[in-house]
Coordinates of C-alpha atoms and ligand atoms in Angstrom, one line a residue:
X1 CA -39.9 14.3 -28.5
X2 CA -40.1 18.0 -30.0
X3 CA -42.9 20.0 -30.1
X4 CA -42.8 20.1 -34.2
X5 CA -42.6 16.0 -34.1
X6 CA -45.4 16.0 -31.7
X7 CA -47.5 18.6 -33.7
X8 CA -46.9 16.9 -36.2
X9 CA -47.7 13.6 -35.2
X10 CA -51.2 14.5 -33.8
X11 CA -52.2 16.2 -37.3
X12 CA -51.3 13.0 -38.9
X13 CA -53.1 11.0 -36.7
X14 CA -55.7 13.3 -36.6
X15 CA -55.9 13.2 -40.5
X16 CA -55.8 9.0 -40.1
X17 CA -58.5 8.9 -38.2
X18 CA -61.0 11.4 -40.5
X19 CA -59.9 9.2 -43.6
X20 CA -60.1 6.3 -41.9
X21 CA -63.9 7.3 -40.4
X22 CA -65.3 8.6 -44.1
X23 CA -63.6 5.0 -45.8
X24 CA -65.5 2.6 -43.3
X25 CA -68.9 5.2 -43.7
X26 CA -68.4 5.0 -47.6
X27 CA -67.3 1.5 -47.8
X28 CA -70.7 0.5 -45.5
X29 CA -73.0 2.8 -48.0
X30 CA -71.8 0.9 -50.6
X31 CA -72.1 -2.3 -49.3
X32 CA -75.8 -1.3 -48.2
X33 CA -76.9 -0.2 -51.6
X34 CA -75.1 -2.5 -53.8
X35 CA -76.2 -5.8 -51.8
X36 CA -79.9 -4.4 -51.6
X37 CA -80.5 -3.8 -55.7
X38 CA -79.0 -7.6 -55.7
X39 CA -81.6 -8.5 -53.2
X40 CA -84.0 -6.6 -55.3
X41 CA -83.2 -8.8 -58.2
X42 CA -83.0 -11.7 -56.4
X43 CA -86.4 -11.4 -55.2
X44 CA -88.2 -10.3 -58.5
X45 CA -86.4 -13.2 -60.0
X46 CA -88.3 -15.0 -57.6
X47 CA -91.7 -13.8 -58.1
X48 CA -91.3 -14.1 -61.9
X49 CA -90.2 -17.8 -61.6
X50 CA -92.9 -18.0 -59.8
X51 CA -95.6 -16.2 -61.6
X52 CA -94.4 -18.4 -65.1
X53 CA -93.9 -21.7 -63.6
X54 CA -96.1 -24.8 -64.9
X55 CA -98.1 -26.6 -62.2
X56 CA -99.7 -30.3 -62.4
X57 CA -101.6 -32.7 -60.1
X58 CA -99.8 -36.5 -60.4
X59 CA -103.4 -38.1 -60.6
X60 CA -102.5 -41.3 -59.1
X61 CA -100.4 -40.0 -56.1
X62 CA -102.5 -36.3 -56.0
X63 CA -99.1 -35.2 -55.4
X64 CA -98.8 -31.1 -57.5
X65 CA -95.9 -31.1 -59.7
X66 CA -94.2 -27.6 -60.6
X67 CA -92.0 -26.9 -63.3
X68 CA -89.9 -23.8 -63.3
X69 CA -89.3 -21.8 -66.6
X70 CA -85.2 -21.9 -65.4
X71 CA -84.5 -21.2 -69.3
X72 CA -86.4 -18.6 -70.2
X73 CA -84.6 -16.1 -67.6
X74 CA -81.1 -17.8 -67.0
X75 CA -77.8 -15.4 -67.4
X76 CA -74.7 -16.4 -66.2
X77 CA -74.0 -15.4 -62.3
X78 CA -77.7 -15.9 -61.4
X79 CA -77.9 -20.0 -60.0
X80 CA -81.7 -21.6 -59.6
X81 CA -81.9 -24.7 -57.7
X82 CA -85.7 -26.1 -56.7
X83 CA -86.1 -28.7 -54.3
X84 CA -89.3 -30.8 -53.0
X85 CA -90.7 -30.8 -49.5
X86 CA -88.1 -32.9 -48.3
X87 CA -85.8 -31.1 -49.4
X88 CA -84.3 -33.1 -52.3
X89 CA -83.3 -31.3 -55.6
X90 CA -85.6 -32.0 -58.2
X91 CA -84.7 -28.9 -60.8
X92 CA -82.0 -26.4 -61.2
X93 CA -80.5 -24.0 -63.8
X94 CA -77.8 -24.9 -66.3
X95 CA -75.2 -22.9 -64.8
X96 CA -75.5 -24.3 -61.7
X97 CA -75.9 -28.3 -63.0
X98 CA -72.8 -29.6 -61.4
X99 CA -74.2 -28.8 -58.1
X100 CA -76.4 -31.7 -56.4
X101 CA -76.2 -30.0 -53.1
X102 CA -78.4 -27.4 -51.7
X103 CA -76.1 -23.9 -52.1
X104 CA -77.5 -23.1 -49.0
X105 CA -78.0 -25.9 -46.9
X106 CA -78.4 -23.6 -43.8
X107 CA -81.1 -21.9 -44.7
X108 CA -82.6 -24.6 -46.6
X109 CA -82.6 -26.8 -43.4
X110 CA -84.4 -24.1 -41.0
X111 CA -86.9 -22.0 -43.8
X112 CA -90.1 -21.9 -43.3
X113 CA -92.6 -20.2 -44.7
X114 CA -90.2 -17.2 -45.4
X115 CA -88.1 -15.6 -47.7
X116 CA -84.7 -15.3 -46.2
X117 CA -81.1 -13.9 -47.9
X118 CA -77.6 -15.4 -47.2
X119 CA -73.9 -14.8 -47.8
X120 CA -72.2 -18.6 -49.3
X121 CA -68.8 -19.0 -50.7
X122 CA -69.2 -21.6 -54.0
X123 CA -65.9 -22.9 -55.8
X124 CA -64.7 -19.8 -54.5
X125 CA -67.1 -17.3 -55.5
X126 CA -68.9 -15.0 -53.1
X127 CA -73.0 -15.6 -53.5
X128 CA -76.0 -13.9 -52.4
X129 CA -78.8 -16.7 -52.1
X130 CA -82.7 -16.4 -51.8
X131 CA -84.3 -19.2 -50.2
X132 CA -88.3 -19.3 -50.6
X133 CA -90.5 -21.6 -50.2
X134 CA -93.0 -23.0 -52.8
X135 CA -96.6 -22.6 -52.1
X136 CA -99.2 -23.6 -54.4
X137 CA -102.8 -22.8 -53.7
X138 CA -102.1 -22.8 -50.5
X139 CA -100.3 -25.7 -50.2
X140 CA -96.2 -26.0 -49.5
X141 CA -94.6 -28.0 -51.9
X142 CA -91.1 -27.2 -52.0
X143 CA -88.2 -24.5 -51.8
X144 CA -86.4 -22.9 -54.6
X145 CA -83.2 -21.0 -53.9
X146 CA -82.1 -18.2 -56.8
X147 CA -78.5 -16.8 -56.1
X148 CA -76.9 -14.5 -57.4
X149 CA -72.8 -14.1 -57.9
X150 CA -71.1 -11.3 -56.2
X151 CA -67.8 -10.9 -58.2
X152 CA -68.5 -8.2 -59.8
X153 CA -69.7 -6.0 -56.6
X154 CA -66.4 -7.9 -55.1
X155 CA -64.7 -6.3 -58.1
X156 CA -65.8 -2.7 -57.7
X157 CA -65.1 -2.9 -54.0
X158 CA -61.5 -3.9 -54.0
X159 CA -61.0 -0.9 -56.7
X160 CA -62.8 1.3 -54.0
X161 CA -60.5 0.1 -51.2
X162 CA -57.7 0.4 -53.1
X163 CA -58.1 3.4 -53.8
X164 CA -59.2 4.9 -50.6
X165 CA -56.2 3.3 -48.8
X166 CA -53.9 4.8 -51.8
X167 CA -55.3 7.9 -51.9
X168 CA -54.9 7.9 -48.2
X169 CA -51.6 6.7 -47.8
X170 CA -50.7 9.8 -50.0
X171 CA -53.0 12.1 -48.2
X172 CA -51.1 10.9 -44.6
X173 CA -47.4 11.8 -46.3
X174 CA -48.5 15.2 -47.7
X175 CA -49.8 16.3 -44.5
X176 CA -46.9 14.8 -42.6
X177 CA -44.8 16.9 -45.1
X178 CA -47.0 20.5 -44.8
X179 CA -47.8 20.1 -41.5
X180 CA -43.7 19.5 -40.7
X181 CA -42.9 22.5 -42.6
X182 CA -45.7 24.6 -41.3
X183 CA -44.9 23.9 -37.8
X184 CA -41.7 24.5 -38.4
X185 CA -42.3 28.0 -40.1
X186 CA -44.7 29.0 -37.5
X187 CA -42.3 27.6 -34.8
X188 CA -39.0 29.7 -35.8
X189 CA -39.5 32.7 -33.5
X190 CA -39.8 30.4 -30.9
X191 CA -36.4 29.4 -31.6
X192 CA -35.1 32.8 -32.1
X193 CA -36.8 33.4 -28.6
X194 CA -34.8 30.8 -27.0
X195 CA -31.3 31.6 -28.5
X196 CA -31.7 35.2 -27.7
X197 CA -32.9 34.1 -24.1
X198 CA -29.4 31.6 -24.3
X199 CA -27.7 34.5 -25.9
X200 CA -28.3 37.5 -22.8
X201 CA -27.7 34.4 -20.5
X202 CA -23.9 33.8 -22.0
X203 CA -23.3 37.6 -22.3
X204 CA -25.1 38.6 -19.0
X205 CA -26.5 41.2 -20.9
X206 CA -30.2 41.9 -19.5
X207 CA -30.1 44.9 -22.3
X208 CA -30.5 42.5 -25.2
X209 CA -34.3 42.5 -26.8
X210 CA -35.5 39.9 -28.8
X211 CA -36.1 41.1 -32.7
X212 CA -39.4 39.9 -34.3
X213 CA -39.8 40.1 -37.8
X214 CA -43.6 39.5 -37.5
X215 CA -46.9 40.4 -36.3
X216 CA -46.4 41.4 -32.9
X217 CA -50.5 40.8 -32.6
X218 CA -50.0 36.9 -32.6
X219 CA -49.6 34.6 -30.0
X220 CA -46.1 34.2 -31.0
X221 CA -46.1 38.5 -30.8
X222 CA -47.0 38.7 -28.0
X223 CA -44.7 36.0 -26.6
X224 CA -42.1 38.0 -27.6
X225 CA -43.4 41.3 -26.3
X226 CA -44.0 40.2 -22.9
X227 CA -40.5 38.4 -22.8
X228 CA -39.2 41.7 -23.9
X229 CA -41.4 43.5 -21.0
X230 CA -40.1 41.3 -18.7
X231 CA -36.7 41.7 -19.8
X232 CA -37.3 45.4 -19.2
X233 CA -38.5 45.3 -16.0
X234 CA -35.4 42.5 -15.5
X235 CA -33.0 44.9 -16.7
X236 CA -34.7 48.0 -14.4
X237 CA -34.6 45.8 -11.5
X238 CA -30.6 44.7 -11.9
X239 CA -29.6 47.9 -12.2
X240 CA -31.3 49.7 -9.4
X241 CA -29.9 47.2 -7.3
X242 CA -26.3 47.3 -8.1
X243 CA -26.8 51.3 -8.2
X244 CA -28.4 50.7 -4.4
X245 CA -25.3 48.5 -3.6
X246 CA -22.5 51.0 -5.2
X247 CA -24.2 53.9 -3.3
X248 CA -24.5 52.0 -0.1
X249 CA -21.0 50.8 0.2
X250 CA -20.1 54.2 -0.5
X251 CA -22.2 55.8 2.3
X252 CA -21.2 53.4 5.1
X253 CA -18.1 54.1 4.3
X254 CA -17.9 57.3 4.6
X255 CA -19.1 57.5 8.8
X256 CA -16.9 54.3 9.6
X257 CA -13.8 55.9 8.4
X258 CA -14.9 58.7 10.5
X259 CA -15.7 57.1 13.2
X260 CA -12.4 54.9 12.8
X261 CA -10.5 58.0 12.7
X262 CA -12.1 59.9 15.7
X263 CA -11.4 56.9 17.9
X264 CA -7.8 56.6 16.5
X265 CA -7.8 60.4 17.7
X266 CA -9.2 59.4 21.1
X267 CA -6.9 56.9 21.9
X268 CA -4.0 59.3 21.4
X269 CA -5.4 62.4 22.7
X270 CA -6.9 60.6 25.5
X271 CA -10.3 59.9 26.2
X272 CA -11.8 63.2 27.3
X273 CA -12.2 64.9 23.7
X274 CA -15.3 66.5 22.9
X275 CA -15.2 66.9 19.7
X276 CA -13.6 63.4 18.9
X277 CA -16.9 62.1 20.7
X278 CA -19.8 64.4 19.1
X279 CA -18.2 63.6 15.6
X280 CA -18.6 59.8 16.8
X281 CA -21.9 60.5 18.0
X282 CA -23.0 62.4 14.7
X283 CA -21.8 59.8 12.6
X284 CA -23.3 57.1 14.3
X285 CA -26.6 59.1 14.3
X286 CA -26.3 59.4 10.3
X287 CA -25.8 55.9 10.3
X288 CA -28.7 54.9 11.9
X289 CA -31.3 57.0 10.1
X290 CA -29.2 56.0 7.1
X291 CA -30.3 52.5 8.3
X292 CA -34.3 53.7 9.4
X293 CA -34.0 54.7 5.2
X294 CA -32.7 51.7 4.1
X295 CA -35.4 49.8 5.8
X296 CA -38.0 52.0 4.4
X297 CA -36.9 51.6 0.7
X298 CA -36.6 47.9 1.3
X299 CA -40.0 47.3 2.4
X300 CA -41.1 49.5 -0.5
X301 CA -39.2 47.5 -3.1
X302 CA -40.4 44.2 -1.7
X303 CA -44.2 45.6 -1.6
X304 CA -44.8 45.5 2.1
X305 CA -44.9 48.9 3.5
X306 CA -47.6 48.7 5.5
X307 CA -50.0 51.5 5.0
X308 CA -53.2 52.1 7.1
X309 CA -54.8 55.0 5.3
X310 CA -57.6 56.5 7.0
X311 CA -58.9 60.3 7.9
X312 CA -56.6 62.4 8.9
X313 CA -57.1 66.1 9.8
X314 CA -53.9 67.7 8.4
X315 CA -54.4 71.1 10.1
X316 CA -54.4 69.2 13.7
X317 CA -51.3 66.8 12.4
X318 CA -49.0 69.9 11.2
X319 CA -49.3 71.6 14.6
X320 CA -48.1 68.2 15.9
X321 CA -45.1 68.5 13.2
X322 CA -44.5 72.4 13.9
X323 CA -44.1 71.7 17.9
X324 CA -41.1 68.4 16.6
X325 CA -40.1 70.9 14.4
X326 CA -39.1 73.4 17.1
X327 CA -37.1 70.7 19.0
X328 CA -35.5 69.7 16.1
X329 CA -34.5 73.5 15.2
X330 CA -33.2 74.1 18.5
X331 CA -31.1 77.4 18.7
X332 CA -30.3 76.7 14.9
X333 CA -33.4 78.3 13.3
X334 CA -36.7 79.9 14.0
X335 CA -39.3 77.7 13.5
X336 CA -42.7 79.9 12.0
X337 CA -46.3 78.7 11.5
X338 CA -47.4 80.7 8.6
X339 CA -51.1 80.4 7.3
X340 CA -53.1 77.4 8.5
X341 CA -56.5 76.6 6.7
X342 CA -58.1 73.2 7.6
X343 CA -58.1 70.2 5.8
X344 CA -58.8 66.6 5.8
X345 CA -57.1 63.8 3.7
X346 CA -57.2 60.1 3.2
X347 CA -54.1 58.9 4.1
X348 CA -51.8 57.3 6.7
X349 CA -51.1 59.8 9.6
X350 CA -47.6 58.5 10.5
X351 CA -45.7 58.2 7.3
X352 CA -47.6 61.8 6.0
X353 CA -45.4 63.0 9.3
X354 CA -42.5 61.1 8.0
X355 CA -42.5 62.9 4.6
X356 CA -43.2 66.8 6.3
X357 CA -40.8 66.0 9.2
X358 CA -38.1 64.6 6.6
X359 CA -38.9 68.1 4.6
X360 CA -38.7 70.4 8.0
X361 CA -34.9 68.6 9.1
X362 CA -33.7 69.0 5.8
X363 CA -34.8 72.5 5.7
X364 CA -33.1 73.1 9.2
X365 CA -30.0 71.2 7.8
X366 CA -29.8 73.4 5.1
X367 CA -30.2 76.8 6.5
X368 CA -27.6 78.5 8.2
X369 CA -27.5 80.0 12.0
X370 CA -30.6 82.3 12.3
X371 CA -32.5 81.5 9.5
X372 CA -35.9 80.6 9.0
X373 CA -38.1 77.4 8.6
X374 CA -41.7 78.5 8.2
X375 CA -44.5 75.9 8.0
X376 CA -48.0 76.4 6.0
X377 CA -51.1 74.7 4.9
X378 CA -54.0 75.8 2.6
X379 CA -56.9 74.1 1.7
X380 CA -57.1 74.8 -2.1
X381 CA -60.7 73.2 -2.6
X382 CA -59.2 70.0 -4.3
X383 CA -55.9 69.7 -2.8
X384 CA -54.4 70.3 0.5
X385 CA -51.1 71.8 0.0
X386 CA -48.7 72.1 2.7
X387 CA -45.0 73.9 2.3
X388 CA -42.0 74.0 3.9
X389 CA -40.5 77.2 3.1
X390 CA -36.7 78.0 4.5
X391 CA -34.3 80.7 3.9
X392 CA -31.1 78.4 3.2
X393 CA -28.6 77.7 0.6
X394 CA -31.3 77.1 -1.9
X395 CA -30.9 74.6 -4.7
X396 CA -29.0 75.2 -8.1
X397 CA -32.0 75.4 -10.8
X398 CA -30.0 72.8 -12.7
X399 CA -29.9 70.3 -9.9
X400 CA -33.5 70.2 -8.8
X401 CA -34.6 67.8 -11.1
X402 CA -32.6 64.9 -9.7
X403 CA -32.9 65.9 -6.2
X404 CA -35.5 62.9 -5.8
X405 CA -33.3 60.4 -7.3
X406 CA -31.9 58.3 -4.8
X407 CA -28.7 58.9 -3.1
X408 CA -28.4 62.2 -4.9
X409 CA -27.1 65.0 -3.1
X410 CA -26.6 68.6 -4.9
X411 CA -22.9 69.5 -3.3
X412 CA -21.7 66.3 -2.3
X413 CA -18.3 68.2 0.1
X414 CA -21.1 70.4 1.3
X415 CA -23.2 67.9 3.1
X416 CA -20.5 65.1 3.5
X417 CA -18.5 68.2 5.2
X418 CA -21.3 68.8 7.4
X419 CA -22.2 66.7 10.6
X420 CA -25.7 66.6 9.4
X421 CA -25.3 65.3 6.2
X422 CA -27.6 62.7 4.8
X423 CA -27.7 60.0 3.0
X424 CA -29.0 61.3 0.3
X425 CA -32.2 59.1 0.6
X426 CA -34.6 61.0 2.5
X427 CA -36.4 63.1 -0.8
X428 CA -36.9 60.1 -2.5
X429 CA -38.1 58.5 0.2
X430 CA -40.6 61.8 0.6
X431 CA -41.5 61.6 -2.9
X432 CA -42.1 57.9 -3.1
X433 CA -44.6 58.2 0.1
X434 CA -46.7 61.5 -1.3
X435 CA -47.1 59.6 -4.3
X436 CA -48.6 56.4 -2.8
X437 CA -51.0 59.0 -1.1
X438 CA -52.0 59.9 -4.9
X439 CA -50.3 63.4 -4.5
X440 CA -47.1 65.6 -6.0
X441 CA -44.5 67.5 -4.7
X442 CA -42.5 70.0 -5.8
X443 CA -39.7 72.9 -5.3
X444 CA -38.8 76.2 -6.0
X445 CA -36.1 77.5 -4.9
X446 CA -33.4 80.1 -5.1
X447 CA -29.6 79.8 -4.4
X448 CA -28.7 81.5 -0.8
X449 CA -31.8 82.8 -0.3
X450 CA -33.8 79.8 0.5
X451 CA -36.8 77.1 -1.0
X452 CA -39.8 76.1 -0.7
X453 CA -41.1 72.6 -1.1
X454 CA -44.5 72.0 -1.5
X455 CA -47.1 68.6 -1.1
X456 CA -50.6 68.7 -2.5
X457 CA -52.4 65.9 -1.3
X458 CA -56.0 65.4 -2.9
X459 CA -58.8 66.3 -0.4
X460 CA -61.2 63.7 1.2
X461 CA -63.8 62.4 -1.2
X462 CA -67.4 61.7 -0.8
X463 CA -67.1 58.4 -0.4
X464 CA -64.1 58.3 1.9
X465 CA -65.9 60.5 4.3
X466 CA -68.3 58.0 4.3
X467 CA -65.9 55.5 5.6
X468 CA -65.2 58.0 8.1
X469 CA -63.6 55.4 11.1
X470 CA -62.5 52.6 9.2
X471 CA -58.9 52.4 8.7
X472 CA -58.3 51.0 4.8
X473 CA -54.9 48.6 5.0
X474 CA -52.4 48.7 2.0
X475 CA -49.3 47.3 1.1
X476 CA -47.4 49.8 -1.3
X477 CA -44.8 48.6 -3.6
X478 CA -41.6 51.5 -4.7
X479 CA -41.8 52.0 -8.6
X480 CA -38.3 50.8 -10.2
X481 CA -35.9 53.2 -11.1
X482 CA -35.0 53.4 -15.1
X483 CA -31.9 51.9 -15.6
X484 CA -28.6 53.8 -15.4
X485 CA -25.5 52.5 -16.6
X486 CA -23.2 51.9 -12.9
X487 CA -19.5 52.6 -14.2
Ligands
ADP1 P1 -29.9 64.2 2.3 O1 -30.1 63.1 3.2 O2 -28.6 64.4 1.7 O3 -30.5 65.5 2.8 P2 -32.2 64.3 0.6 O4 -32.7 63.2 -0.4 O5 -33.1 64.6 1.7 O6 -30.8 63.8 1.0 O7 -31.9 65.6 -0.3 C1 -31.2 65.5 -1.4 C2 -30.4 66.8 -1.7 O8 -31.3 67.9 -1.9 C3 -29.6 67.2 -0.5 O9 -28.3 66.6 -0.5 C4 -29.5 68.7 -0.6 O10 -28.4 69.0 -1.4 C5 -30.7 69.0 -1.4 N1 -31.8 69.6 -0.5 C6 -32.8 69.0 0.1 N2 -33.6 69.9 0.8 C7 -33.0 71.1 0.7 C8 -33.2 72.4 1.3 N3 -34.3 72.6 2.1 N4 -32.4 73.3 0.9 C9 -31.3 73.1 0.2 N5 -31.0 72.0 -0.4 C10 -31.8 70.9 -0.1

């Protein structure tokens, strides 16, 4: 059943119901008030039957006689009958003189000395009847029942009915018409929702939005906002992967053809060649930290990088770096400690020596043969900012914006050329990591004569010093990239 039948269908019912509730309430009220000003006549009938009526003493039997003035007050629908103590009918009205029986036997047969009212059906007509007993100075000498016909009453309630259950009936099929159309009208986005959804499904088209003509502050709005959010983030997350799968396929191959072809060259050269086996060994290297990145990234994108941020002293933790640094550097470059001021940060110790290290060995890999790699840290009251300055081939001006993108890499013959080159993953990798430590980096730097990249990370706060030993886990998740068409 659809949602606009089923709407539907409960405001209807819901509407039966009301009506149906208010008829029975107004048809009762009616009935209440209608059968008590009959009752109300009835019994002043009664007493002034009563207060009129002629009374005798038989002197031979001392038996007291009563005569009713039925005459004086008869109108036709109101029927007198008076009987004696034993019940026998000894008077009644003219418009009830064909009737010899009691018109309420029932009541007759079981009153005492008490007025009681009753429902009868007579030749067909609905009556209210008033039985009473007579009681003459004290003494009980009969009953006298007064009834009164309810046609009339009958009359007016059938109109009432009739009406209630017309005017209902039509209430019931306008509101099954308005509330069909109004569902229906308030239900249209919805289908414009779902044949847009049906639509980007058919085209595979994740760039599709859906178009709302309305209030986007609705439930219905906001419907379609969300669906278009997650649409968005849909959209972000398709193409950053088949970006991450075009760039992969293209960076494993490029080391296994290498590799391919150095062992091709072994095999015919013979097996002694050096420089057959340090290009294997290179490319294998580049392939496994290509690998250690890959790893990274994927934990980040997934949201489970672990984290365990706690103090860390980053004066004490860049002498640790400088002294990797200058086994890294080798014979390659001189590896300098420039100014070191202390400082202490919230963060986690090993991946903030992931993101300098990554810095330093990109630094050494871009600086030629006696060059320069100098380290430096300075505590600058809010921030600690450490820098990585070298003296290498620098970084076109235009370039250094997308050098944190993934898999970019400024001169791509350059670094493919080179046995060191990378995969193009380790800045944004860098990035990624001083930004989950609420910090920036950035870069200045000048073609052939060397950059500097610098990360600010906020200083220790109050409160975190407070927490001095404890170690806070978290699990940080990689923002997704925008989306950029793959050709
Ligand atoms: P890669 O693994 O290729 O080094 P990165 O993401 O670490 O990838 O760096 C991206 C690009 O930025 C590199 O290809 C390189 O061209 C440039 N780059 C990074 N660091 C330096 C630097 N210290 N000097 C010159 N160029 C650099």
């Amino acid at each position: 059943m659809s949602l606009r039948v089923r709407l539907t269908l409960w405001n209807t019912l819901l509407l039966a119901f009301i009506l149906g509730l208010f008829g029975v309430l107004v048809w009762a009220v009616l009935q209440f008030t209608l059968i008590r000003q009959v009752d109300e006549t009835l019994d002043r009938t009664v007493d002034q039957l009563l207060k009129t009526s002629v009374t005798s003493i038989n002197s031979r039997s001392s038996e007291i006689m009563i005569e009713l003035p039925f005459d004086a007050i008869e109108s036709p629908g109101l029927y007198m009958q008076l009987f004696n103590i034993e019940r026998e009918l000894i008077g009644n009205s003219m418009t009830i003189s064909d009737l010899e029986t009691p018109m309420d036997a029932t009541s007759l047969r079981g009153s005492e000395l008490e007025r009681n009212f009753r429902y009868v059906t007579l030749f067909g007509n609905r009556l209210r009847v008033l039985t009473t007993p007579v009681v003459v100075n004290g003494t009980h000498i009969g009953y006298l029942q007064v009834a009164s016909s309810l046609k009339q009453i009958d009359v007016a309630q059938s109109a009432v009915l009739l009406l209630m259950s017309g005017g209902g009936f039509v209430a019931i099929l306008l509101s099954i018409i308005f509330s069909s159309l109004t569902v229906q009208r308030a239900l249209r986005p919805l289908e414009t929702v779902t044949s847009t959804a049906l639509q980007i499904t058919r085209a595979d088209d994740l760039s599709m939005r859906i178009d709302h003509q309305g209030s986007y502050d609705d439930e219905i709005g906001r419907l379609v906002t969300s669906f278009n959010d997650v649409l968005g983030r849909l959209e972000r997350l398709f193409y950053s992967q088949k970006r991450f799968l075009t760039d992969i396929s293209h960076e494993l191959r490029t080391p296994l053809t290498a590799i391919r072809g150095n062992v091709d060259l072994l095999r015919r050269i013979g097996e002694g060649d050096p420089e057959s086996l340090d290009a294997i060994q290179s490319e294998t290297e580049r392939l496994t930290r290509l690998a250690g990145d890959l790893l990274t990234l994927a934990e980040a994108e997934t949201g489970s990088l672990p984290m365990a941020f706690q103090k860390v002293e980053l004066d004490t933790l860049l002498l640790d770096v400088y002294r990797d640094a200058r086994v890294l550097a080798g014979t390659k470059v001189a590896v300098k400690l420039g100014e070191e001021d202390q400082a202490m940060v919230w963060g986690d110790p090993d991946r903030i020596k992931q993101v300098l290290l990554n810095l330093i060995s990109n630094a050494i890999k871009y600086t030629p043969h006696g060059g320069t790699v100098t380290l430096g840290l300075k505590n600058m009251k809010d921030w600690g900012r450490v820098t990585v300055t070298d003296t290498g081939d620098g970084i076109p001006i235009e370039e250094i914006p997308h050098i944190f993108d993934r898999f970019y890499r400024v001169d791509k013959s350059r670094t493919r050329r080179s046995r060191a080159g990378g995969s193009g993953l380790g800045l944004s990798i860098v990035k990624w990591l001083v930004e989950a430590h609420e910090g920036r980096i950035d870069v200045t730097s000048q073609p052939n004569k060397g950059s500097t990249f610098t990360v600010w990370l906020p200083i220790m706060s109050a409160e975190q010093h407070k927490q001095q030993n404890t170690v806070e886990k978290r699990s940080i998740r990689l923002p997704l990239e925008e989306p950029v068409p793959v050709n």
